[in-house]
Amino acid sequence: MWDYTDKVMDHFKNPRNVGEIKDADGTGQVGSLICGDALKLTIKVNKETEVIEDVKFQTFGCASAIASSSILTEMVKGKTLAEALKITNRDIAEALGSLPEEKMHCSVMGMEALDAAIKSYRQGGAPVIFEQEPGTNIVCHCFNVSEQAIIQAIHNNNLKTVEDVTHFTKAGGACGKCKEEIGRILSKVLSCEVPSAPKAEEKKPYSEMTIVEKIKAVEEVLNNDIKPKLNLDGGSVELTDINGNIVTVKLLGMCGGCMNAGATLKGFVEKTLKDKISKDIEVKQA
């Protein structure tokens, strides 16, 4: 029997925010039923402030998995996406009073599901399954754990043994064939041959961007989110100037001479830039 804290048992027996948000802004999934642990996290986000207003989870797993998921939902609700992304698996475990070392991978699963849900929101809401990037060196094929994930776990949690790595990542917890490779990675990291894993870059506020960064950010949204939809009706748009929060654009093609040009400018172009970049942006016609 695992030595669980009272808080772990409380969240296991009375989990908070269980279920699924039907009109979720972001959906993140991690794990699989085949491996024994799976978690689905859905979030509702205020698009102006990027504050997580609601979050729910569905999980298949042990008491630690349920408790970790439950307390994570309490931790992220009311936080901005940037604040939520700073939460580590160690934060989740500490919020529960502690977790058995053999169950620390459950807190990692929550962190990965949150990353996937936020990525889903950033990409328009389509569900995202947490997985390794193409070309990643997979060390543990039983649980799909990459070399980079192992390095990050070692650095973030001060791991010292192969057994520690298994507790935190599940790598080596099935057939065990990868334990020798895990040992080599551990030795390199502890001897400072491998740098710590880079952290996800936080989104820079529009007000703090240089003019070049503002142009790049606006052009990216115009090209990826706005122009494709205007093109469907024979129209387009181009950026002509940026002055502080004022973005000046020129509607082209069918959009330029349309009697609804004003509505397109404010209701679509400006709204999209506000949603994607900053609520302070104001769009004007050249």
Coordinates of C-alpha atoms in Angstrom, one line a residue:
M1 CA 0.0 0.0 0.0
W2 CA 1.4 3.4 -1.0
D3 CA 2.0 6.0 1.7
Y4 CA -0.3 8.7 0.5
T5 CA -0.8 12.1 2.2
D6 CA -4.3 13.1 3.4
K7 CA -4.4 15.7 0.6
V8 CA -3.8 13.0 -2.1
M9 CA -6.5 10.8 -0.6
D10 CA -8.9 13.8 -0.5
H11 CA -8.4 14.6 -4.1
F12 CA -8.6 10.9 -5.0
K13 CA -11.9 10.3 -3.2
N14 CA -13.3 13.8 -4.0
P15 CA -11.8 14.9 -7.3
R16 CA -12.5 18.4 -8.4
N17 CA -13.5 19.6 -11.9
V18 CA -14.1 16.1 -13.3
G19 CA -15.6 16.0 -16.7
E20 CA -15.2 17.6 -20.1
I21 CA -15.9 21.2 -21.3
K22 CA -18.1 20.6 -24.4
D23 CA -17.2 24.0 -26.0
A24 CA -13.6 23.9 -24.9
D25 CA -11.1 26.4 -26.3
G26 CA -8.3 23.9 -25.8
T27 CA -8.1 20.1 -25.4
G28 CA -4.9 18.2 -24.4
Q29 CA -4.4 14.5 -24.1
V30 CA -1.5 12.4 -22.9
G31 CA -0.9 8.7 -22.3
S32 CA -2.8 5.7 -23.5
L33 CA -5.0 3.0 -22.0
I34 CA -2.6 0.4 -23.2
C35 CA 0.1 1.9 -21.0
G36 CA -2.2 2.1 -18.0
D37 CA -2.4 5.9 -17.6
A38 CA -4.3 8.4 -19.7
L39 CA -5.4 12.0 -19.1
K40 CA -7.6 14.4 -21.0
L41 CA -7.7 18.1 -20.0
T42 CA -10.1 20.7 -21.5
I43 CA -9.8 24.4 -20.8
K44 CA -12.0 27.5 -21.3
V45 CA -9.9 30.7 -21.9
N46 CA -10.8 34.4 -21.8
K47 CA -9.5 35.5 -25.2
E48 CA -8.9 39.1 -24.1
T49 CA -6.9 38.3 -20.9
E50 CA -5.8 34.8 -21.7
V51 CA -6.9 33.7 -18.2
I52 CA -8.1 30.1 -17.8
E53 CA -11.6 30.5 -16.6
D54 CA -12.6 26.9 -16.4
V55 CA -10.8 23.5 -16.7
K56 CA -12.0 19.9 -16.4
F57 CA -10.3 16.5 -16.6
Q58 CA -10.9 12.9 -17.4
T59 CA -8.3 10.4 -16.4
F60 CA -7.7 6.6 -16.3
G61 CA -5.2 5.7 -13.7
C62 CA -4.3 5.2 -10.1
A63 CA -4.9 7.4 -7.1
S64 CA -1.9 9.5 -7.8
A65 CA -3.0 10.2 -11.4
I66 CA -6.5 11.2 -10.2
A67 CA -5.2 13.4 -7.4
S68 CA -2.5 15.0 -9.6
S69 CA -5.1 15.8 -12.2
S70 CA -7.6 17.1 -9.7
I71 CA -5.2 19.5 -7.9
L72 CA -3.8 20.7 -11.2
T73 CA -7.2 22.0 -12.3
E74 CA -7.4 24.0 -9.1
M75 CA -3.9 25.4 -9.6
V76 CA -4.4 26.6 -13.1
K77 CA -7.9 28.0 -12.8
G78 CA -7.7 31.8 -12.7
K79 CA -4.1 31.9 -14.0
T80 CA -3.0 33.3 -17.4
L81 CA -1.7 30.8 -19.9
A82 CA 1.8 32.1 -19.4
E83 CA 1.5 31.6 -15.6
A84 CA 0.0 28.1 -16.1
L85 CA 2.9 27.1 -18.3
K86 CA 5.4 27.8 -15.5
I87 CA 3.8 25.0 -13.3
T88 CA 6.1 22.0 -13.0
N89 CA 5.5 18.4 -12.0
R90 CA 7.3 19.2 -8.8
D91 CA 4.8 22.0 -8.1
I92 CA 2.0 19.6 -8.5
A93 CA 3.5 17.0 -6.2
E94 CA 4.3 19.7 -3.5
A95 CA 0.7 21.0 -3.7
L96 CA -0.4 17.5 -2.8
G97 CA 1.9 17.4 0.2
S98 CA 4.2 14.9 -1.7
L99 CA 3.8 11.8 -3.9
P100 CA 5.6 8.5 -3.6
E101 CA 8.7 8.6 -5.7
E102 CA 7.4 5.6 -7.7
K103 CA 4.3 7.7 -8.6
M104 CA 6.0 11.0 -9.6
H105 CA 5.3 10.2 -13.3
C106 CA 1.6 11.0 -12.6
S107 CA 2.5 14.6 -11.9
V108 CA 4.5 14.7 -15.1
M109 CA 1.5 13.5 -17.0
G110 CA -0.6 16.4 -15.7
M111 CA 2.1 18.9 -16.8
E112 CA 2.2 17.4 -20.3
A113 CA -1.6 17.4 -20.7
L114 CA -1.6 21.1 -19.7
D115 CA 1.1 21.9 -22.3
A116 CA -1.0 20.1 -24.9
A117 CA -4.2 21.9 -24.0
I118 CA -2.6 25.3 -24.2
K119 CA -1.0 24.3 -27.6
S120 CA -4.5 23.3 -28.7
Y121 CA -5.8 26.7 -27.8
R122 CA -3.0 28.4 -29.6
Q123 CA -3.7 26.4 -32.7
G124 CA -7.4 27.2 -32.8
G125 CA -8.9 24.5 -30.5
A126 CA -8.3 21.3 -32.3
P127 CA -7.4 18.6 -29.8
V128 CA -3.7 18.0 -29.3
I129 CA -2.2 14.7 -28.1
F130 CA 1.1 15.2 -26.3
E131 CA 3.8 13.4 -28.2
Q132 CA 7.4 13.8 -29.0
E133 CA 8.5 16.0 -31.9
P134 CA 9.4 14.2 -35.2
G135 CA 13.0 13.1 -35.3
T136 CA 13.2 12.9 -31.4
N137 CA 15.5 10.2 -30.0
I138 CA 13.1 7.8 -28.3
V139 CA 14.9 6.0 -25.5
C140 CA 12.0 4.1 -23.9
H141 CA 9.8 2.7 -26.7
C142 CA 7.4 1.0 -24.2
F143 CA 6.3 4.4 -22.9
N144 CA 7.5 6.7 -25.7
V145 CA 9.9 8.6 -23.5
S146 CA 12.5 10.7 -25.3
E147 CA 16.1 11.4 -24.4
Q148 CA 15.2 15.1 -24.0
A149 CA 12.4 14.3 -21.6
I150 CA 14.8 12.2 -19.5
I151 CA 17.4 15.0 -19.5
Q152 CA 14.7 17.6 -18.5
A153 CA 13.4 15.3 -15.7
I154 CA 17.0 14.8 -14.4
H155 CA 17.6 18.6 -14.3
N156 CA 14.2 19.7 -12.9
N157 CA 14.1 17.1 -10.2
N158 CA 17.7 16.5 -9.3
L159 CA 17.5 12.8 -10.2
K160 CA 20.5 10.7 -9.3
T161 CA 19.8 7.1 -10.3
V162 CA 18.2 5.1 -13.1
E163 CA 15.4 4.1 -10.6
D164 CA 14.7 7.8 -10.0
V165 CA 14.3 8.4 -13.8
T166 CA 11.9 5.5 -14.0
H167 CA 9.8 6.9 -11.1
F168 CA 9.5 10.3 -12.8
T169 CA 9.2 9.3 -16.4
K170 CA 8.2 5.6 -16.5
A171 CA 11.2 5.1 -18.8
G172 CA 12.6 1.6 -18.1
G173 CA 9.5 0.6 -16.2
A174 CA 8.4 -2.2 -18.6
C175 CA 10.8 -4.4 -20.5
G176 CA 13.8 -2.7 -19.0
K177 CA 15.9 -2.9 -22.2
C178 CA 16.5 0.9 -22.1
K179 CA 17.9 1.1 -18.6
E180 CA 21.5 0.9 -19.8
E181 CA 20.9 3.8 -22.2
I182 CA 19.2 5.8 -19.3
G183 CA 22.3 5.2 -17.2
R184 CA 24.5 6.6 -19.9
I185 CA 22.3 9.7 -20.3
L186 CA 22.3 10.1 -16.5
S187 CA 26.1 9.9 -16.3
K188 CA 26.5 12.6 -19.0
V189 CA 24.0 15.0 -17.3
L190 CA 25.5 14.5 -13.9
S191 CA 29.0 15.2 -15.3
C192 CA 27.7 18.4 -16.9
E193 CA 28.2 17.1 -20.4
V194 CA 24.6 17.8 -21.3
P195 CA 23.0 21.2 -20.9
S196 CA 19.6 21.6 -19.2
A197 CA 16.6 21.3 -21.6
P198 CA 15.5 24.7 -22.9
K199 CA 12.3 26.0 -21.5
A200 CA 9.4 27.0 -23.7
E201 CA 9.7 30.6 -24.8
E202 CA 7.1 32.9 -23.2
K203 CA 5.1 35.0 -25.5
K204 CA 6.3 38.6 -25.4
P205 CA 3.6 41.3 -24.7
Y206 CA 2.8 43.4 -27.7
S207 CA 3.5 46.6 -25.7
E208 CA 7.1 45.4 -25.1
M209 CA 7.8 44.4 -28.8
T210 CA 10.1 46.4 -31.0
I211 CA 8.6 47.7 -34.2
V212 CA 10.3 44.9 -36.1
E213 CA 8.8 42.3 -33.8
K214 CA 5.3 44.0 -34.1
I215 CA 5.5 43.8 -37.9
K216 CA 6.5 40.2 -37.8
A217 CA 3.7 39.3 -35.3
V218 CA 1.0 41.1 -37.3
E219 CA 2.2 39.8 -40.7
E220 CA 2.1 36.2 -39.2
V221 CA -1.5 36.6 -38.2
L222 CA -2.4 38.3 -41.5
N223 CA -0.8 35.5 -43.5
N224 CA -2.0 32.5 -41.4
D225 CA -5.4 33.5 -40.1
I226 CA -6.8 36.4 -42.1
K227 CA -5.7 36.3 -45.7
P228 CA -6.8 32.7 -46.3
K229 CA -10.4 33.5 -45.3
L230 CA -10.5 36.8 -47.3
N231 CA -9.1 34.9 -50.3
L232 CA -12.1 32.7 -50.4
D233 CA -14.3 35.7 -51.3
G234 CA -11.7 37.1 -53.8
G235 CA -10.2 39.6 -51.3
S236 CA -7.0 40.1 -49.4
V237 CA -5.3 42.6 -47.1
E238 CA -1.8 44.0 -46.7
L239 CA 0.0 45.8 -43.8
T240 CA 0.9 49.4 -44.6
D241 CA 2.0 50.9 -41.2
I242 CA 2.2 50.3 -37.5
N243 CA 2.3 53.2 -35.0
G244 CA 2.1 52.0 -31.4
N245 CA -1.2 50.1 -31.1
I246 CA -2.5 51.5 -34.4
V247 CA -2.2 49.0 -37.2
T248 CA -3.0 50.4 -40.7
V249 CA -3.9 48.0 -43.4
K250 CA -5.3 48.1 -47.0
L251 CA -8.1 45.9 -48.1
L252 CA -7.6 44.5 -51.6
G253 CA -9.6 42.8 -54.3
M254 CA -13.2 42.3 -53.6
C255 CA -12.8 43.5 -50.1
G256 CA -11.5 46.9 -51.1
G257 CA -14.7 48.0 -52.9
C258 CA -17.2 46.0 -50.8
M259 CA -19.9 48.0 -49.0
N260 CA -19.2 45.9 -45.9
A261 CA -15.5 46.8 -45.9
G262 CA -15.9 48.6 -42.6
A263 CA -17.4 45.5 -40.9
T264 CA -14.6 43.3 -42.4
L265 CA -12.0 45.7 -41.1
K266 CA -13.3 45.9 -37.5
G267 CA -15.4 42.7 -37.2
F268 CA -12.8 40.4 -38.7
V269 CA -9.3 41.9 -39.2
E270 CA -9.2 43.9 -36.0
K271 CA -10.9 41.2 -33.9
T272 CA -8.5 38.5 -35.1
L273 CA -5.5 40.6 -34.3
K274 CA -6.9 41.4 -30.9
D275 CA -7.5 37.7 -30.2
K276 CA -4.2 36.5 -31.5
I277 CA -1.8 39.4 -30.4
S278 CA -3.2 42.1 -28.1
K279 CA -6.6 43.5 -27.1
D280 CA -5.1 47.0 -27.4
I281 CA -4.6 46.8 -31.1
E282 CA -6.8 49.2 -33.3
V283 CA -7.0 48.7 -37.0
K284 CA -7.5 51.5 -39.5
Q285 CA -7.9 51.5 -43.3
A286 CA -5.1 53.0 -45.3

